[in-house]
CSV table of C-alpha atoms and ligand atoms in Angstrom, one decimal:
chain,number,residue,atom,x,y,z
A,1,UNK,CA,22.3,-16.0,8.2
A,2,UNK,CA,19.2,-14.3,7.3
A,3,UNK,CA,15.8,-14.7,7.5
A,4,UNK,CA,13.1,-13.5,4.4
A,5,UNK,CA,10.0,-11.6,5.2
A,6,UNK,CA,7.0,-10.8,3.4
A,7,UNK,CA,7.1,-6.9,2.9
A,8,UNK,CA,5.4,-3.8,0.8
A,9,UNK,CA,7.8,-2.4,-0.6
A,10,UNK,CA,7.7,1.7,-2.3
A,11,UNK,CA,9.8,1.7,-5.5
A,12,UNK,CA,9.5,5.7,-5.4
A,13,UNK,CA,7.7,8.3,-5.3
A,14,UNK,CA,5.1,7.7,-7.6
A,15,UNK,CA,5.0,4.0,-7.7
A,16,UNK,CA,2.2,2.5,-5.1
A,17,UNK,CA,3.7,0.0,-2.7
A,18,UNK,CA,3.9,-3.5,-4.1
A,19,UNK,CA,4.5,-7.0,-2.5
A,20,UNK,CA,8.2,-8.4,-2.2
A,21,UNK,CA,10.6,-10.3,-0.2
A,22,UNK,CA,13.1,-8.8,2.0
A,23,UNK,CA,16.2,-10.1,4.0
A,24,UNK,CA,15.9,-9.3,8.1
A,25,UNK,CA,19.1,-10.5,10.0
A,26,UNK,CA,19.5,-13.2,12.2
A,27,UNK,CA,18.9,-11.4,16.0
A,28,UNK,CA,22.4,-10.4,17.4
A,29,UNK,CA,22.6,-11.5,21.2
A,30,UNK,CA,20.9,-8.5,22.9
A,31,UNK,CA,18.4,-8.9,19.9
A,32,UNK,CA,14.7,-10.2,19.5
A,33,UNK,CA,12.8,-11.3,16.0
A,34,UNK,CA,9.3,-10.2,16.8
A,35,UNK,CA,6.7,-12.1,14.3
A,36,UNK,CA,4.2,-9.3,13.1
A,37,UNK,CA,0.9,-9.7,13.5
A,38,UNK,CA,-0.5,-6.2,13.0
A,39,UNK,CA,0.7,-2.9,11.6
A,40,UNK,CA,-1.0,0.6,11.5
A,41,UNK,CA,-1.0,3.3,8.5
A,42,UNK,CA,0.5,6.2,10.2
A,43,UNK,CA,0.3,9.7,7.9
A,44,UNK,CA,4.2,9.8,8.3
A,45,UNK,CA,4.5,6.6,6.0
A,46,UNK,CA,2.6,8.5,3.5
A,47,UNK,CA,4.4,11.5,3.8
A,48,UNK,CA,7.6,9.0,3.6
A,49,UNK,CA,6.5,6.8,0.3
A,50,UNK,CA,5.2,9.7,-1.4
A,51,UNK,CA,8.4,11.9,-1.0
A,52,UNK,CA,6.5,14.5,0.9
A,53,UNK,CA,9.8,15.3,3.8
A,54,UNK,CA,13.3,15.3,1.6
A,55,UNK,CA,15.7,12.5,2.3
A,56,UNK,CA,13.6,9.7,1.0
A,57,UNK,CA,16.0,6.4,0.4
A,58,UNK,CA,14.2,3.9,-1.9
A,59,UNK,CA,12.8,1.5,-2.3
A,60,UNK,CA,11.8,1.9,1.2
A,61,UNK,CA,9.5,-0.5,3.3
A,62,UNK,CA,7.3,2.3,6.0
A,63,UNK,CA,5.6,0.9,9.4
A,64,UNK,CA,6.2,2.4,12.4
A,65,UNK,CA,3.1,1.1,14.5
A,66,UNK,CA,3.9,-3.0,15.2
A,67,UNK,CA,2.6,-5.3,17.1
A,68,UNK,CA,3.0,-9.0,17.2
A,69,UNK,CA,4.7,-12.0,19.3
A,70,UNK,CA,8.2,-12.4,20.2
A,71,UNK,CA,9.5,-15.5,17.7
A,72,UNK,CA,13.4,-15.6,18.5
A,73,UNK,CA,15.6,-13.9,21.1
A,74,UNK,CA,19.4,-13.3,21.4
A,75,UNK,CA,21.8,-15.3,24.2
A,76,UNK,CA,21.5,-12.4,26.3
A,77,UNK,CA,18.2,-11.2,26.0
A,78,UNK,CA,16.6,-10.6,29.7
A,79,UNK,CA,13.7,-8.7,29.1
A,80,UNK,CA,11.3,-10.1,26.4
A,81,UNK,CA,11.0,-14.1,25.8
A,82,UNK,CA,9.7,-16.2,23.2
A,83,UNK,CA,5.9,-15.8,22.9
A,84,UNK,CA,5.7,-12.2,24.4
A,85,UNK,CA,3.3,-9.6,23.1
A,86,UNK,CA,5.2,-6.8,21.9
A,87,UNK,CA,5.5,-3.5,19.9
A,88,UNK,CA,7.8,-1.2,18.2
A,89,UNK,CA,7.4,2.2,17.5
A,90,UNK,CA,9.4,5.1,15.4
A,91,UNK,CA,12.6,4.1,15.9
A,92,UNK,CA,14.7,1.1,16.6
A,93,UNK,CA,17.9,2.2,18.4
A,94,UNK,CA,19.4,5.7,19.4
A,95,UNK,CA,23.3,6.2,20.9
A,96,UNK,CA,22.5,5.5,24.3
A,97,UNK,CA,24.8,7.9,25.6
A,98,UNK,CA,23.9,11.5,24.7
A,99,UNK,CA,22.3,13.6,27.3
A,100,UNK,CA,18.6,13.1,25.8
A,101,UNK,CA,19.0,9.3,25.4
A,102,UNK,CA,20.4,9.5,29.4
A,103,UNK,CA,17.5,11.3,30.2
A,104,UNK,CA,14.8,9.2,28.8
A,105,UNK,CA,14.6,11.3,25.6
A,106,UNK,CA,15.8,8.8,22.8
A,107,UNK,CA,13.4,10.4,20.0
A,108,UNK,CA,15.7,13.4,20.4
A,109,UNK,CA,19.3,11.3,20.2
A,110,UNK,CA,21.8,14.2,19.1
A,111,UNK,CA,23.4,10.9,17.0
A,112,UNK,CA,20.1,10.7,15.7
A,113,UNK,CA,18.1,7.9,16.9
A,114,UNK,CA,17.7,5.5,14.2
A,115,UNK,CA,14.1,5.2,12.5
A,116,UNK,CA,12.4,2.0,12.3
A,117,UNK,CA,12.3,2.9,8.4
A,118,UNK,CA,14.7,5.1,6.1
A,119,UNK,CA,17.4,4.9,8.4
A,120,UNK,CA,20.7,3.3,8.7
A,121,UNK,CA,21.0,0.9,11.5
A,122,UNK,CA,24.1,-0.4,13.5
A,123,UNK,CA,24.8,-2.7,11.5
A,124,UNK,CA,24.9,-0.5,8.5
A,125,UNK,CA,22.2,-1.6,6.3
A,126,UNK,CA,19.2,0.5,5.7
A,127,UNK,CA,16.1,-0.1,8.1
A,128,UNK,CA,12.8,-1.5,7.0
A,129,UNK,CA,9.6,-1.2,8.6
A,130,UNK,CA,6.5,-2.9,9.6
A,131,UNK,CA,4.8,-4.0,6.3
A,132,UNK,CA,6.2,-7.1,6.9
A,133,UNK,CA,5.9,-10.1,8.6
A,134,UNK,CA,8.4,-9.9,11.0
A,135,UNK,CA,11.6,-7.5,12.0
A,136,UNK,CA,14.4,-7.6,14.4
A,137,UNK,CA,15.1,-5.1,17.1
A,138,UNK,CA,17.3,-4.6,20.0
A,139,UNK,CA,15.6,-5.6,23.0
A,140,UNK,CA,15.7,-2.1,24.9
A,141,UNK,CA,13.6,-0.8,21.6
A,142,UNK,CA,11.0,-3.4,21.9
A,143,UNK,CA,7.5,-2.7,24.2
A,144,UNK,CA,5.7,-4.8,26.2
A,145,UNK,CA,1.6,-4.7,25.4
A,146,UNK,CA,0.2,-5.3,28.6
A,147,UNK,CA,-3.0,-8.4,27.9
A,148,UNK,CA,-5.8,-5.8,28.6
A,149,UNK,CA,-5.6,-4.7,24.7
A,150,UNK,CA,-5.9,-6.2,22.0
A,151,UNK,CA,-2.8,-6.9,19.3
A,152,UNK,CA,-4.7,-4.7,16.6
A,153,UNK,CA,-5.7,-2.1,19.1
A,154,UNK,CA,-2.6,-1.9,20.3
A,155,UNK,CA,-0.3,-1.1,17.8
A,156,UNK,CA,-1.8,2.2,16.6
A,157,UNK,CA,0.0,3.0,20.0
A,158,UNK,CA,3.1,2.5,19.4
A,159,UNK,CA,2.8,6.2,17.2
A,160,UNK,CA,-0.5,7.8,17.6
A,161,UNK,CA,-0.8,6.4,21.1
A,162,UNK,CA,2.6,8.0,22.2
A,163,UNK,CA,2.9,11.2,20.0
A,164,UNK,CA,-0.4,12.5,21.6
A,165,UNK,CA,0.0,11.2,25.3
A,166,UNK,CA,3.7,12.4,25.5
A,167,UNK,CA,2.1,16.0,24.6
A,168,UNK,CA,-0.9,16.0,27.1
A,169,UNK,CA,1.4,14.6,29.9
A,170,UNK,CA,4.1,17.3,29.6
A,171,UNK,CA,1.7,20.0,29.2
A,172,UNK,CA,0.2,18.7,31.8
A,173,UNK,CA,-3.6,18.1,30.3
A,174,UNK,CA,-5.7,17.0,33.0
A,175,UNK,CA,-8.7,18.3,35.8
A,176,UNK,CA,-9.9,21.8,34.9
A,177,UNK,CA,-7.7,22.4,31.8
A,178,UNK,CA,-9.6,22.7,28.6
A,179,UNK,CA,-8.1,20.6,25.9
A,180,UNK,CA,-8.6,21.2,22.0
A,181,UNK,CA,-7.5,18.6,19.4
A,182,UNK,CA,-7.3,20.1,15.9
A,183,UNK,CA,-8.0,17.1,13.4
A,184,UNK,CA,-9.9,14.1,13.9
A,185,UNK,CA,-7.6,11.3,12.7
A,186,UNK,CA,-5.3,8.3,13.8
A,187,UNK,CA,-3.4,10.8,15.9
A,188,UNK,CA,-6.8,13.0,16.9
A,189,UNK,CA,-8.8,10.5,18.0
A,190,UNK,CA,-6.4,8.9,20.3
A,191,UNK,CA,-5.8,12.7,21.6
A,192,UNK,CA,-9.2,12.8,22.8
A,193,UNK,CA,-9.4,9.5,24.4
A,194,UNK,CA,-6.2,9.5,26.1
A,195,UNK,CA,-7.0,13.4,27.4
A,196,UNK,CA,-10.4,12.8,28.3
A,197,UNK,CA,-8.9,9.4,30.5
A,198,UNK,CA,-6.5,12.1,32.2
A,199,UNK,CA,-9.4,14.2,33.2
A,200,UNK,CA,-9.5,17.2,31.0
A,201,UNK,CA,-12.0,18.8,29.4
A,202,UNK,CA,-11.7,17.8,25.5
A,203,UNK,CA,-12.9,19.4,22.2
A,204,UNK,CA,-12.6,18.5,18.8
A,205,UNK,CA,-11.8,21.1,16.3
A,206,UNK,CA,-12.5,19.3,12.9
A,207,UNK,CA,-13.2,20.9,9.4
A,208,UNK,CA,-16.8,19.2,9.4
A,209,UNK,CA,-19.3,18.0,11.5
A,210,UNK,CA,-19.4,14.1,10.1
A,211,UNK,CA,-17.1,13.0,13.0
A,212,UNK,CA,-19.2,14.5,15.9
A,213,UNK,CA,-20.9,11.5,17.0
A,214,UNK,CA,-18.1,9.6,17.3
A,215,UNK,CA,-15.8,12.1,19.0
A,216,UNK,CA,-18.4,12.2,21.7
A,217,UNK,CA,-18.7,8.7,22.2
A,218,UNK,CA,-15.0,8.6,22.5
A,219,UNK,CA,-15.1,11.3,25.6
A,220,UNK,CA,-14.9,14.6,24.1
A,221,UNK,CA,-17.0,17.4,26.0
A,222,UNK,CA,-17.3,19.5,22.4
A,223,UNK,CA,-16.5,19.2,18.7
A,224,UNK,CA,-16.9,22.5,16.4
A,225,UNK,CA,-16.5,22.5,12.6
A,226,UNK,CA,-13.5,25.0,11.7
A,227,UNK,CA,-15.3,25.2,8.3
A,228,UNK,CA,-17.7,27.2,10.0
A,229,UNK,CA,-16.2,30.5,10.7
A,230,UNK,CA,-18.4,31.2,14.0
A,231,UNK,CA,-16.3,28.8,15.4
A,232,UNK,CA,-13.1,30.8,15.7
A,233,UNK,CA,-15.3,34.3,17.2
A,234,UNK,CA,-17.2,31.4,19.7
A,235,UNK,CA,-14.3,29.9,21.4
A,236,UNK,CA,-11.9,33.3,21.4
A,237,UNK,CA,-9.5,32.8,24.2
A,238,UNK,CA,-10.9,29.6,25.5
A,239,UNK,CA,-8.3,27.0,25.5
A,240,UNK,CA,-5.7,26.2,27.9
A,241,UNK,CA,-4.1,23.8,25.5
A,242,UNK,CA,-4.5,22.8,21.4
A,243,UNK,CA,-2.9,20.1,19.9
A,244,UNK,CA,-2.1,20.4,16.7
A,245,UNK,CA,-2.5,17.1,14.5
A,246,UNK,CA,-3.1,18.3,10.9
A,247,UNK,CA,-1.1,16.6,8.3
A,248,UNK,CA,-1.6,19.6,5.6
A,249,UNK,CA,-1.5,23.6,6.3
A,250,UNK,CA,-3.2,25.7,8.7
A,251,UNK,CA,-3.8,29.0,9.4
A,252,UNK,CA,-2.1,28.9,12.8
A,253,UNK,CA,-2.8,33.0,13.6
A,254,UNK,CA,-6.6,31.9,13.9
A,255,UNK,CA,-5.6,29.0,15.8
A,256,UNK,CA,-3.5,30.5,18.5
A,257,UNK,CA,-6.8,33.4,18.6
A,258,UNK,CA,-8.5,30.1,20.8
A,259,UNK,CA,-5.9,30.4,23.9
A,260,UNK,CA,-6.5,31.8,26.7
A,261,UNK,CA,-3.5,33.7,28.1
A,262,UNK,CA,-0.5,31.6,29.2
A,263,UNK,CA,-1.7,28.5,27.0
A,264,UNK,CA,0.2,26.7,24.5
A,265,UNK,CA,-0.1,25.3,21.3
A,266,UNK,CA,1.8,21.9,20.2
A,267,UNK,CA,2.4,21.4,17.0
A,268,UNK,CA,2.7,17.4,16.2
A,269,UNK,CA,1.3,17.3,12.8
A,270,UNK,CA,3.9,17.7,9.9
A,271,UNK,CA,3.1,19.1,6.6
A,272,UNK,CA,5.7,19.1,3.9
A,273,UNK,CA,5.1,23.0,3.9
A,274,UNK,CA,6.3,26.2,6.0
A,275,UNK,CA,3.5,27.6,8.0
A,276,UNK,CA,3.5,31.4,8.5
A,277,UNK,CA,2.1,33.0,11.9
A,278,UNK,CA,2.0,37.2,13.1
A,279,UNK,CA,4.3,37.5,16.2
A,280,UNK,CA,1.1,39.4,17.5
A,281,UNK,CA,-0.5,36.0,17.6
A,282,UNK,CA,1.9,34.8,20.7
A,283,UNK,CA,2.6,38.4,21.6
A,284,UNK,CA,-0.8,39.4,22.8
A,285,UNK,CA,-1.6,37.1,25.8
A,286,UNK,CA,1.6,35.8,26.1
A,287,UNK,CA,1.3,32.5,23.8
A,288,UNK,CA,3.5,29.5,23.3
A,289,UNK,CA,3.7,27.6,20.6
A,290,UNK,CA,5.8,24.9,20.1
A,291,UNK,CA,6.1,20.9,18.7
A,292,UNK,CA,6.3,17.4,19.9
A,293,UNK,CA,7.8,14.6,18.5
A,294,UNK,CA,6.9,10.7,19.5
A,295,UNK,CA,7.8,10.1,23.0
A,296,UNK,CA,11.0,8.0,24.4
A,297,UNK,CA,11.3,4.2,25.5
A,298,UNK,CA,9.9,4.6,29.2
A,299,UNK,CA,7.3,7.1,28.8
A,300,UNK,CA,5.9,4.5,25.9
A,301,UNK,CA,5.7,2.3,27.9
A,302,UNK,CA,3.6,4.2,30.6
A,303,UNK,CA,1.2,5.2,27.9
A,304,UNK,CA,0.9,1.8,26.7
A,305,UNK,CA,0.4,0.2,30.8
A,306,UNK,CA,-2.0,4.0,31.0
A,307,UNK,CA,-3.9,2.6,28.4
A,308,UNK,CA,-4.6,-0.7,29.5
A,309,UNK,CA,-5.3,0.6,32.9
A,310,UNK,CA,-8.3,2.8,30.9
A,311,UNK,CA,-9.4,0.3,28.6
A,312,UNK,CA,-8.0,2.2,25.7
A,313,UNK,CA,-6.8,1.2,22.5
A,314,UNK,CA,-7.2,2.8,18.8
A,315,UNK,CA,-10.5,2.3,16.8
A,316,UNK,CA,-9.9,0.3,13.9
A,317,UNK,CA,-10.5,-0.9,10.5
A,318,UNK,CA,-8.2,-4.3,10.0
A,319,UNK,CA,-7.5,-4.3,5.9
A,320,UNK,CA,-5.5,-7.1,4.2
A,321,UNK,CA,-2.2,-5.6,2.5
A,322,UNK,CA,-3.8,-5.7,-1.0
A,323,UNK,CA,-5.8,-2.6,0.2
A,324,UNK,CA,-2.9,-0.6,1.4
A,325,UNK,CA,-2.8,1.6,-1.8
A,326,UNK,CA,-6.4,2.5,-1.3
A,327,UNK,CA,-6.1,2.9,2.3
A,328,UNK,CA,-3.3,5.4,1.4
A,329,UNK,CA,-6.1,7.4,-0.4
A,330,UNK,CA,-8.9,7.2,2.0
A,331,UNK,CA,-6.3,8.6,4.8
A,332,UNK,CA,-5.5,11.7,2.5
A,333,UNK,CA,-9.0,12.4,1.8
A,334,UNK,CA,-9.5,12.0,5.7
A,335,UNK,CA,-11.8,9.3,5.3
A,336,UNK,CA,-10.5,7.1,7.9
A,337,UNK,CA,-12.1,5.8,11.3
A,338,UNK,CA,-9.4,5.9,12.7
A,339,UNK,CA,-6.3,4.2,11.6
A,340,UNK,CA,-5.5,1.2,9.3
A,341,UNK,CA,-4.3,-1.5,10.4
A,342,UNK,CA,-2.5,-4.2,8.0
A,343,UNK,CA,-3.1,-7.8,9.0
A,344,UNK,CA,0.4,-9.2,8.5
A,345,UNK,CA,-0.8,-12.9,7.2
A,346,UNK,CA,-2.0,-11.3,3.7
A,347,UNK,CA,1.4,-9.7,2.8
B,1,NAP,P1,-4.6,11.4,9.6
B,1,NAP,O1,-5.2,10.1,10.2
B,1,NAP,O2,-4.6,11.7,8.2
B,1,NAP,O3,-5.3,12.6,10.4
B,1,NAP,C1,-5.1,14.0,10.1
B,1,NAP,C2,-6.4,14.7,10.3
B,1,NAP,O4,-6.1,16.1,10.0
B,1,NAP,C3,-7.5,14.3,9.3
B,1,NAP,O5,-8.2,13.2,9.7
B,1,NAP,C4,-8.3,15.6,9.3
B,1,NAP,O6,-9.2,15.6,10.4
B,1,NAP,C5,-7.3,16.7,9.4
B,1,NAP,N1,-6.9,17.3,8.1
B,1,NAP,C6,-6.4,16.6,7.1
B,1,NAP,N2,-6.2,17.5,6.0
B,1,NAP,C7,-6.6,18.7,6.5
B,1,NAP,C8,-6.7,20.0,5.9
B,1,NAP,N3,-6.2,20.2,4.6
B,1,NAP,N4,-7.1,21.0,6.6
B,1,NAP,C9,-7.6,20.8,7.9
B,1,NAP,N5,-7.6,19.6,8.5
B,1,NAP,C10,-7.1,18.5,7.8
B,1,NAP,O7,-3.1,11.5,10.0
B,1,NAP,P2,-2.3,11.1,11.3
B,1,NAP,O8,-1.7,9.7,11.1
B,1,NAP,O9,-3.1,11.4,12.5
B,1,NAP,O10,-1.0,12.1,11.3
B,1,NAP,C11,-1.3,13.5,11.3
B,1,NAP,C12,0.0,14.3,11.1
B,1,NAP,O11,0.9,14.0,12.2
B,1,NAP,C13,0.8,13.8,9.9
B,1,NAP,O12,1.4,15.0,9.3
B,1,NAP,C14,1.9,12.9,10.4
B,1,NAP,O13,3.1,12.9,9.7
B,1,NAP,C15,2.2,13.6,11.7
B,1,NAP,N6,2.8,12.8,12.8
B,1,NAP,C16,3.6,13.4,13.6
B,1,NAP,C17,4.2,12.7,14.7
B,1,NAP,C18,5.1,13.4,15.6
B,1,NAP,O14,5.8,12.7,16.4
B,1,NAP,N7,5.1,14.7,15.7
B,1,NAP,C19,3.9,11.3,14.8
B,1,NAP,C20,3.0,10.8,14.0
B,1,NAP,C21,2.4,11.5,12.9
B,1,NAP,P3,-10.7,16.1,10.3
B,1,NAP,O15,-11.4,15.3,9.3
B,1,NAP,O16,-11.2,15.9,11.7
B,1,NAP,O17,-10.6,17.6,10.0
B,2,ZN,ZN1,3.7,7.6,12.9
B,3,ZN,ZN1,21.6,9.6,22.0
């Protein structure tokens, strides 16, 4: 027995997403169907319907930031009921037994933890997203969304929210540490909200000055245009930590110039390209650089109970499905404040 849901659907490539039908199975017993209510526009489903990262299975329905109500639940279901506010994030299911999923780590599954979209699931079929009105997920792959925020706040969370808090937690952004976010999108501006809530001291490193306002409002302490090239010579040495969001190339040598010794850079944007760097640039002052990826199950949760607690949740514009294709183009000409989100009764 199935169930059909309302999706958009990318053909390939080239083609831009379109409105279909899909099949979503019955939920198996430890299982819940979660009615969709809203879904954010995350860069990676660009980069996934264009055919920016190899591996691309189409036609592929993307979505990786949903939040909605809990509609039907498994016999053996015990922790999410009928009616419960809920999200899912990058992926739907992981081995469970691996070392990283042990440990809290399911993002990093040595099976591979299976992706919300282009994946294979359990049951062998190919895994669709969240532009669609409703999916079904294994209860332990399912968040709660505490009441303090609201459904469309919320589910820019469920990737933004985590792939930036994850980051600031383990690198342990907080009192006294000075805190740079490079890029001022979905991802950014939840990086300075949620490390301006943890205490530290935030700056915004964006190619212009048109977000400034707005990245103040939102707790940053600083915001500096990279276009201008007094930037990099001004804040030489000056960051304990930079967070890295940009979906295209950077020149990471000049980045790295803006730690201080012993800080880190994290990578979490991902470009289809290779970047290039000069060992010199983590040589000299004794540099790190390194990546993030998402965040697993339990520390999602925190970040989505952290965020209630602060009263945060994503700034958004709410668009009806018909405006995903131009939403698409507004995000690769940066011109979004700050994430899309799909209302899921216009699919
Ligand atoms: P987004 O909303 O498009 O934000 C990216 C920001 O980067 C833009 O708003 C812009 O900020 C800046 N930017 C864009 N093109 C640039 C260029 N050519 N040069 C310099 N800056 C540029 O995208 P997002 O949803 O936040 O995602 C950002 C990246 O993170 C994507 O590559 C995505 O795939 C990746 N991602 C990774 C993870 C993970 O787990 N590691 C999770 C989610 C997303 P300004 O206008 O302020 O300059
Ligand atoms: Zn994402
Ligand atoms: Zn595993």
């Amino acid at each position: 027995m199935t169930t059909l849901a309302r999706a958009y659907i990318a053909a390939s490539a080239t083609s831009p997403l379109q409105p279909g039908v899909i099949e979503r199975r019955e939920p198996g017993e430890f299982e819940v169907r979660i009615g969709i209510k809203f879904t954010g526009i995350c860069h990676s489903d660009i980069h996934t319907a264009r055919g920016d990262w190899a591996g691309v299975k189409y036609p592929v329905v993307v979505g990786h930031e949903i939040a909605g109500i809990v509609e039907a639940v498994g016999a053996r279901v015990t922790g999410h009921a009928v009616g419960d506010r809920v999200g899912v994030g990058c992926f739907v299911d992981s081995c469970r037994e691996c070392v990283n999923c042990r440990a809290g780590e399911e993002q990093h599954c040595q099976a591979g933890p299976v992706s919300t979209y282009n994946s294979v699931g359990r049951d062998g079929l190919p895994t669709a997203g969240g532009y669609s009105t409703s999916i079904v997920v294994d209860e332990n792959y399912v968040l709660g969304i505490p009441d303090g925020i609201s459904l469309e706040e919320a589910a820019p969370l469920l990737c933004a929210g985590i792939t930036m808090y994850s980051p600031l937690r383990n690198w342990g952004a907080g009192p006294g540490k000075r805190v740079a976010i490079i890029g001022m999108g979905g991802l950014g501006h939840m990086g300075v909200k949620i490390a301006a809530a943890l205490g530290a001291e935030v700056s915004v490193l964006s190619q212009s000055l048109k977000k400034q306002e707005d990245a103040l409002r939102l707790g940053a302490q600083d915001y500096y245009a990279t276009a201008d090239t007094g930037t990099f010579e001004a804040l030489k040495d000056h960051f304990d930590l930079i967070i890295n969001t940009v979906s295209a190339e950077i020149d990471v040598d000049a980045y790295l110039s803006l730690l201080a010794v012993g800080g880190t850079m994290v990578m979490v944007g991902l470009p289809p390209q290779p970047l290039s760097l000069r060992t010199w640039s983590l040589a000299g002052y004794r540099r790190n650089l390194t990546g993030s990826k998402m965040g697993g199950i339990q520390q999602t949760q925190e970040m989505l109970d952290f965020c209630a607690a602060h009263g945060l949740g994503a700034e958004v514009e709410i668009i009806p499905a018909s405006k995903i294709n131009d939403a698409y183009e507004r995000v690769l000409a940066s011109d979004v404040r700050y994430r899309f989100v799909i209302d899921a009764t216009t699919y």
